[in-house]
């Protein structure tokens, strides 16, 4: 395995300066970076910038009407976090499906976001919750909505010298979030389809508002199914709604055949799981 | 030196459960495994743990095409080649052939590349960074040739068989019901926990010693002698602690040992070749894919009257062990059922894909999957219980197999079936799942929840030991020595790879000599020390080599007791002092009354058969087609149980491997290259995917083995997949003919069924 030189700054400002000076590949938990390095997948980076010591990028906090996650927040921390369990249980559910204990102890939310895999399991949840990704550099910080963060196959809106510093998830009253991952096996599996659905409704008899449908592994990047969202907006979770929504979403996405699954399967399952989620919400 | 931590500090060995009867032939007990403490404490030395000062690192330059003319191996003149060594076919002193059945596979390709990842050249360097650099400066000059990937389109046949009994055409014509099916099963990777690994060390006598992860030291020994032109003594093969094999270290270590030895000769230093997982999956052997076409005929009164079977196995680019894999697959293709009219035609053909080889079950899981699918589909067509149908058809003592073998003894199909059926309450569960299915259909959707429950059954037989006259040709030897200093040592070439050889042989010896097990030593698997006991494959070790070990003990005991006039246990130490060492070499003698004609394929294909039944329960998610295998009840007839805990371990491991084969394990290829050649993409079941497994050990002893044992390793692999696929059918109503029964296939089958019922 090629081992590129690595620097480990102690402060965020030192990290920004290094990034401004030369092309570094950030490394947080390393659970994606090291797989690529040891497998010889893709051109190895010239230099690595270790973010692990930057305590400024750690921690989960409640800030008014938002939950804030430092970029270095691990899945184990998300699973252990009481605020997160109370206020955003679907996020905890999603974190619990990532790899297994070792990966959850080491893998970070910032890494999942910046890695920009179409199969990154946290990403549909970020899309469905209107998360904001805060990027930082020597020039300061800027906020990027999740919906415009992943721009193409493994492409992000980050500039070369920017890193993810934190993630802000607005907490909305009466919002429901559902998560479902379909993998090849029950643990340690990369998704064939991953779905996060959210809506706002104060009572079962009230129509859905602010519907968001985040999808992974069905396109070259994590996407929102906006046409299906628009259809669901203002509707009740009835059998008719579920039927039409599942047909809509299957038509809206353009998945591919790859080593993990088939386009037909992904299309069918996205529709069926959406149907199932609406049905469970409607309790019929 | 072996490290033996004091056992007193570890919990006492497991005591036997009361349901296991003592056989009289061997007393089952469950002592700790011999190498267990070292493995648990991390002191066991696997190949990569062995230190040889000054050793270089070796790597294989492999083809990146499936088929091409090889025009040259080009070394970049800009690189300083004096710091490394490079080996090509021209540097091989003897035959450029990997010793196996046919002389077709080169150690390093010349002229033609026949599969992706084929070895073409070797490089060794003093450190890994330099090795990587050197490898990057080697290029293969090739010109493409037209590859063949479809086995049905291949014209190159490595082996073919034709077994006939009765008149199939007439029987099918007169049958009241004919059920046809085509079944396709794909590659399966052994996925032993330790990758293939070998270290070659030059010897002072001009020979080479190799230390490696391997199943068959004498296969490697023969390969080294032949291609490096070495004497018996100059070629030395030493098995390091081995982290699993499952057949994947049966033939492959020969080519790897040759590679390491060629590099060690070239640089006159030890050379380490330790595969990483990617190389191991990309380049080493897999289970043969197969296409099995089946026609079964049933008479008006419900008898199985005809089986017409055609088998095509994809051997990959070279012959390897394909003729014997195909042979076992062919002989088992009818399943454990009496049928008067049978025709089985089979062939193993070449394609431009990496060669396939041995894997637990050795051809039988492929064909018995098809056999069991047929029986389950016939039961459905006749509207009888699959359990009841098997009761009618299964082999009983006195029945004759398609090769004309009369099953005289040790026939336990019925017992295995009945005990599994009883323990799983098969009929009761089946009635419940049928009711649930009916109510689902009548309501038009999955109104009772999106999980559908199903139960499925399979039955199988597995020939014990080598096929046909194989055991006779092996001429296996096993020895027991009373050394001059009064130690009792077992000398066998049989290897431990996790399955328990090192534990059960001392058990057998202790019992045969009447001494405590701790007084029995196990000599290292080093060809300079132990005889050739034949390969550690084909579930033959406990039965065949174990039998020889007991024979040697009986003779040793007689010699000592004759001299001393006292029981062996009381006299052997004094005997050793007075008479010096006594070593007994026990040679294999054909089992009496067992006779097979390799040319006509008539006669006793195996000295005995083991029998197995599995009953699986699954939940299928009707939205996603995901299958959760909830439980498997496995009843396996092992002849005699020697060590119940190890035996159950074999059943549990084999069952889980079969569950993976049935549900998720799949190699996808593009242009002859495996697409999922990493652990991120080749998935096997995790602990969360593992069903609850209930093991029932059935004992129908084989009289030809002094202890009655028949072997167990492969049995569970034959029944797991068809049982799971039958359970999926019970849950969903669709038959999945191709393995794995993936969610993609299940949803597609359900969709086309629904389209048909509407259209
Ligand atoms: C065995 C195994 C199982 C896995 N299972 C799953 C799974 O189930 N679901 C899933 O989604 N993923 C899975 N992964 C992938 C991986 O664990 C996750 O994507 C994880 O979140 C990556 O985080 P990390 O901190 O380890 O990232 P790293 O490997 O450190 O980095 C990943 C990428 O992000 C960049 N990067 C990291 N941090 C930052 C930052 N703060 N700012 C800018 N760029 C940054 C790096 O340069 C790199 O390109 C698995 C990986 C393994 C090895």
mmCIF file with all atom_site columns, N, CA and C in Angstrom, chain B residues 322-356:
data_model
loop_
_atom_site.group_PDB
_atom_site.id
_atom_site.type_symbol
_atom_site.label_atom_id
_atom_site.label_alt_id
_atom_site.label_comp_id
_atom_site.label_asym_id
_atom_site.label_entity_id
_atom_site.label_seq_id
_atom_site.pdbx_PDB_ins_code
_atom_site.Cartn_x
_atom_site.Cartn_y
_atom_site.Cartn_z
_atom_site.occupancy
_atom_site.B_iso_or_equiv
_atom_site.pdbx_formal_charge
_atom_site.auth_seq_id
_atom_site.auth_comp_id
_atom_site.auth_asym_id
_atom_site.auth_atom_id
_atom_site.pdbx_PDB_model_num
ATOM 1   N N  . UNK B 1 322 ? -11.324 -30.611 -12.588 1.00 0.00 ? 322 UNK B N  1
ATOM 2   C CA . UNK B 1 322 ? -12.687 -30.660 -13.142 1.00 0.00 ? 322 UNK B CA 1
ATOM 3   C C  . UNK B 1 322 ? -13.192 -32.068 -13.442 1.00 0.00 ? 322 UNK B C  1
ATOM 4   N N  . UNK B 1 323 ? -12.363 -32.977 -14.005 1.00 0.00 ? 323 UNK B N  1
ATOM 5   C CA . UNK B 1 323 ? -12.912 -34.322 -14.271 1.00 0.00 ? 323 UNK B CA 1
ATOM 6   C C  . UNK B 1 323 ? -13.449 -35.008 -13.017 1.00 0.00 ? 323 UNK B C  1
ATOM 7   N N  . UNK B 1 324 ? -12.784 -34.837 -11.881 1.00 0.00 ? 324 UNK B N  1
ATOM 8   C CA . UNK B 1 324 ? -13.282 -35.512 -10.675 1.00 0.00 ? 324 UNK B CA 1
ATOM 9   C C  . UNK B 1 324 ? -14.421 -34.740 -10.021 1.00 0.00 ? 324 UNK B C  1
ATOM 10  N N  . UNK B 1 325 ? -14.404 -33.416 -10.153 1.00 0.00 ? 325 UNK B N  1
ATOM 11  C CA . UNK B 1 325 ? -15.549 -32.634 -9.673  1.00 0.00 ? 325 UNK B CA 1
ATOM 12  C C  . UNK B 1 325 ? -16.787 -33.038 -10.472 1.00 0.00 ? 325 UNK B C  1
ATOM 13  N N  . UNK B 1 326 ? -16.614 -33.118 -11.787 1.00 0.00 ? 326 UNK B N  1
ATOM 14  C CA . UNK B 1 326 ? -17.731 -33.499 -12.662 1.00 0.00 ? 326 UNK B CA 1
ATOM 15  C C  . UNK B 1 326 ? -18.194 -34.916 -12.346 1.00 0.00 ? 326 UNK B C  1
ATOM 16  N N  . UNK B 1 327 ? -17.247 -35.796 -12.103 1.00 0.00 ? 327 UNK B N  1
ATOM 17  C CA . UNK B 1 327 ? -17.581 -37.178 -11.817 1.00 0.00 ? 327 UNK B CA 1
ATOM 18  C C  . UNK B 1 327 ? -18.460 -37.264 -10.567 1.00 0.00 ? 327 UNK B C  1
ATOM 19  N N  . UNK B 1 328 ? -18.068 -36.568 -9.518  1.00 0.00 ? 328 UNK B N  1
ATOM 20  C CA . UNK B 1 328 ? -18.879 -36.602 -8.293  1.00 0.00 ? 328 UNK B CA 1
ATOM 21  C C  . UNK B 1 328 ? -20.246 -35.962 -8.547  1.00 0.00 ? 328 UNK B C  1
ATOM 22  N N  . UNK B 1 329 ? -20.233 -34.861 -9.281  1.00 0.00 ? 329 UNK B N  1
ATOM 23  C CA . UNK B 1 329 ? -21.512 -34.224 -9.596  1.00 0.00 ? 329 UNK B CA 1
ATOM 24  C C  . UNK B 1 329 ? -22.423 -35.155 -10.376 1.00 0.00 ? 329 UNK B C  1
ATOM 25  N N  . UNK B 1 330 ? -21.836 -35.882 -11.312 1.00 0.00 ? 330 UNK B N  1
ATOM 26  C CA . UNK B 1 330 ? -22.607 -36.805 -12.151 1.00 0.00 ? 330 UNK B CA 1
ATOM 27  C C  . UNK B 1 330 ? -23.186 -37.947 -11.311 1.00 0.00 ? 330 UNK B C  1
ATOM 28  N N  . UNK B 1 331 ? -22.340 -38.523 -10.457 1.00 0.00 ? 331 UNK B N  1
ATOM 29  C CA . UNK B 1 331 ? -22.765 -39.682 -9.670  1.00 0.00 ? 331 UNK B CA 1
ATOM 30  C C  . UNK B 1 331 ? -23.843 -39.327 -8.644  1.00 0.00 ? 331 UNK B C  1
ATOM 31  N N  . UNK B 1 332 ? -23.906 -38.059 -8.249  1.00 0.00 ? 332 UNK B N  1
ATOM 32  C CA . UNK B 1 332 ? -24.898 -37.662 -7.246  1.00 0.00 ? 332 UNK B CA 1
ATOM 33  C C  . UNK B 1 332 ? -26.137 -37.026 -7.860  1.00 0.00 ? 332 UNK B C  1
ATOM 34  N N  . UNK B 1 333 ? -26.167 -36.885 -9.197  1.00 0.00 ? 333 UNK B N  1
ATOM 35  C CA . UNK B 1 333 ? -27.181 -36.038 -9.821  1.00 0.00 ? 333 UNK B CA 1
ATOM 36  C C  . UNK B 1 333 ? -28.606 -36.569 -9.670  1.00 0.00 ? 333 UNK B C  1
ATOM 37  N N  . UNK B 1 334 ? -28.739 -37.869 -9.484  1.00 0.00 ? 334 UNK B N  1
ATOM 38  C CA . UNK B 1 334 ? -30.087 -38.412 -9.329  1.00 0.00 ? 334 UNK B CA 1
ATOM 39  C C  . UNK B 1 334 ? -30.683 -38.139 -7.965  1.00 0.00 ? 334 UNK B C  1
ATOM 40  N N  . UNK B 1 335 ? -29.844 -37.743 -7.018  1.00 0.00 ? 335 UNK B N  1
ATOM 41  C CA . UNK B 1 335 ? -30.339 -37.591 -5.652  1.00 0.00 ? 335 UNK B CA 1
ATOM 42  C C  . UNK B 1 335 ? -30.516 -38.950 -4.997  1.00 0.00 ? 335 UNK B C  1
ATOM 43  N N  . UNK B 1 336 ? -30.886 -38.970 -3.725  1.00 0.00 ? 336 UNK B N  1
ATOM 44  C CA . UNK B 1 336 ? -30.933 -40.234 -2.971  1.00 0.00 ? 336 UNK B CA 1
ATOM 45  C C  . UNK B 1 336 ? -32.232 -41.013 -3.198  1.00 0.00 ? 336 UNK B C  1
ATOM 46  N N  . UNK B 1 337 ? -32.569 -41.242 -4.466  1.00 0.00 ? 337 UNK B N  1
ATOM 47  C CA . UNK B 1 337 ? -33.856 -41.861 -4.779  1.00 0.00 ? 337 UNK B CA 1
ATOM 48  C C  . UNK B 1 337 ? -33.691 -43.033 -5.731  1.00 0.00 ? 337 UNK B C  1
ATOM 49  N N  . UNK B 1 338 ? -34.400 -44.085 -5.432  1.00 0.00 ? 338 UNK B N  1
ATOM 50  C CA . UNK B 1 338 ? -34.359 -45.263 -6.296  1.00 0.00 ? 338 UNK B CA 1
ATOM 51  C C  . UNK B 1 338 ? -35.139 -44.973 -7.571  1.00 0.00 ? 338 UNK B C  1
ATOM 52  N N  . UNK B 1 339 ? -34.519 -45.255 -8.706  1.00 0.00 ? 339 UNK B N  1
ATOM 53  C CA . UNK B 1 339 ? -35.176 -45.012 -9.989  1.00 0.00 ? 339 UNK B CA 1
ATOM 54  C C  . UNK B 1 339 ? -34.653 -46.040 -10.996 1.00 0.00 ? 339 UNK B C  1
ATOM 55  N N  . UNK B 1 340 ? -35.543 -46.764 -11.639 1.00 0.00 ? 340 UNK B N  1
ATOM 56  C CA . UNK B 1 340 ? -35.077 -47.855 -12.501 1.00 0.00 ? 340 UNK B CA 1
ATOM 57  C C  . UNK B 1 340 ? -34.488 -47.403 -13.835 1.00 0.00 ? 340 UNK B C  1
ATOM 58  N N  . UNK B 1 341 ? -34.907 -46.244 -14.329 1.00 0.00 ? 341 UNK B N  1
ATOM 59  C CA . UNK B 1 341 ? -34.438 -45.807 -15.648 1.00 0.00 ? 341 UNK B CA 1
ATOM 60  C C  . UNK B 1 341 ? -33.757 -44.449 -15.530 1.00 0.00 ? 341 UNK B C  1
ATOM 61  N N  . UNK B 1 342 ? -32.454 -44.451 -15.682 1.00 0.00 ? 342 UNK B N  1
ATOM 62  C CA . UNK B 1 342 ? -31.698 -43.212 -15.465 1.00 0.00 ? 342 UNK B CA 1
ATOM 63  C C  . UNK B 1 342 ? -30.700 -43.032 -16.587 1.00 0.00 ? 342 UNK B C  1
ATOM 64  N N  . UNK B 1 343 ? -30.624 -41.812 -17.084 1.00 0.00 ? 343 UNK B N  1
ATOM 65  C CA . UNK B 1 343 ? -29.524 -41.490 -17.992 1.00 0.00 ? 343 UNK B CA 1
ATOM 66  C C  . UNK B 1 343 ? -28.948 -40.153 -17.551 1.00 0.00 ? 343 UNK B C  1
ATOM 67  N N  . UNK B 1 344 ? -27.662 -40.134 -17.284 1.00 0.00 ? 344 UNK B N  1
ATOM 68  C CA . UNK B 1 344 ? -26.997 -38.891 -16.889 1.00 0.00 ? 344 UNK B CA 1
ATOM 69  C C  . UNK B 1 344 ? -25.839 -38.662 -17.844 1.00 0.00 ? 344 UNK B C  1
ATOM 70  N N  . UNK B 1 345 ? -25.896 -37.572 -18.574 1.00 0.00 ? 345 UNK B N  1
ATOM 71  C CA . UNK B 1 345 ? -24.779 -37.200 -19.447 1.00 0.00 ? 345 UNK B CA 1
ATOM 72  C C  . UNK B 1 345 ? -24.183 -35.913 -18.929 1.00 0.00 ? 345 UNK B C  1
ATOM 73  N N  . UNK B 1 346 ? -22.892 -35.846 -18.887 1.00 0.00 ? 346 UNK B N  1
ATOM 74  C CA . UNK B 1 346 ? -22.283 -34.654 -18.314 1.00 0.00 ? 346 UNK B CA 1
ATOM 75  C C  . UNK B 1 346 ? -21.008 -34.294 -19.048 1.00 0.00 ? 346 UNK B C  1
ATOM 76  N N  . UNK B 1 347 ? -20.685 -33.012 -19.027 1.00 0.00 ? 347 UNK B N  1
ATOM 77  C CA . UNK B 1 347 ? -19.395 -32.594 -19.559 1.00 0.00 ? 347 UNK B CA 1
ATOM 78  C C  . UNK B 1 347 ? -18.893 -31.368 -18.811 1.00 0.00 ? 347 UNK B C  1
ATOM 79  N N  . UNK B 1 348 ? -17.573 -31.295 -18.711 1.00 0.00 ? 348 UNK B N  1
ATOM 80  C CA . UNK B 1 348 ? -16.916 -30.104 -18.145 1.00 0.00 ? 348 UNK B CA 1
ATOM 81  C C  . UNK B 1 348 ? -16.172 -29.451 -19.285 1.00 0.00 ? 348 UNK B C  1
ATOM 82  N N  . UNK B 1 349 ? -16.450 -28.177 -19.515 1.00 0.00 ? 349 UNK B N  1
ATOM 83  C CA . UNK B 1 349 ? -15.921 -27.508 -20.700 1.00 0.00 ? 349 UNK B CA 1
ATOM 84  C C  . UNK B 1 349 ? -15.063 -26.313 -20.334 1.00 0.00 ? 349 UNK B C  1
ATOM 85  N N  . UNK B 1 350 ? -14.254 -25.904 -21.307 1.00 0.00 ? 350 UNK B N  1
ATOM 86  C CA . UNK B 1 350 ? -13.349 -24.772 -21.089 1.00 0.00 ? 350 UNK B CA 1
ATOM 87  C C  . UNK B 1 350 ? -14.028 -23.462 -21.460 1.00 0.00 ? 350 UNK B C  1
ATOM 88  N N  . UNK B 1 351 ? -13.801 -22.453 -20.636 1.00 0.00 ? 351 UNK B N  1
ATOM 89  C CA . UNK B 1 351 ? -14.136 -21.075 -21.007 1.00 0.00 ? 351 UNK B CA 1
ATOM 90  C C  . UNK B 1 351 ? -12.935 -20.208 -20.638 1.00 0.00 ? 351 UNK B C  1
ATOM 91  N N  . UNK B 1 352 ? -12.911 -18.995 -21.146 1.00 0.00 ? 352 UNK B N  1
ATOM 92  C CA . UNK B 1 352 ? -11.776 -18.105 -20.839 1.00 0.00 ? 352 UNK B CA 1
ATOM 93  C C  . UNK B 1 352 ? -12.035 -17.325 -19.559 1.00 0.00 ? 352 UNK B C  1
ATOM 94  N N  . UNK B 1 353 ? -12.204 -18.093 -18.482 1.00 0.00 ? 353 UNK B N  1
ATOM 95  C CA . UNK B 1 353 ? -12.371 -17.504 -17.153 1.00 0.00 ? 353 UNK B CA 1
ATOM 96  C C  . UNK B 1 353 ? -11.401 -18.220 -16.227 1.00 0.00 ? 353 UNK B C  1
ATOM 97  N N  . UNK B 1 354 ? -11.084 -17.623 -15.073 1.00 0.00 ? 354 UNK B N  1
ATOM 98  C CA . UNK B 1 354 ? -10.137 -18.294 -14.180 1.00 0.00 ? 354 UNK B CA 1
ATOM 99  C C  . UNK B 1 354 ? -10.589 -19.717 -13.858 1.00 0.00 ? 354 UNK B C  1
ATOM 100 N N  . UNK B 1 355 ? -9.644  -20.653 -13.762 1.00 0.00 ? 355 UNK B N  1
ATOM 101 C CA . UNK B 1 355 ? -10.020 -22.056 -13.557 1.00 0.00 ? 355 UNK B CA 1
ATOM 102 C C  . UNK B 1 355 ? -10.770 -22.259 -12.242 1.00 0.00 ? 355 UNK B C  1
ATOM 103 N N  . UNK B 1 356 ? -11.764 -23.127 -12.305 1.00 0.00 ? 356 UNK B N  1
ATOM 104 C CA . UNK B 1 356 ? -12.512 -23.470 -11.101 1.00 0.00 ? 356 UNK B CA 1
ATOM 105 C C  . UNK B 1 356 ? -11.951 -24.744 -10.498 1.00 0.00 ? 356 UNK B C  1
#
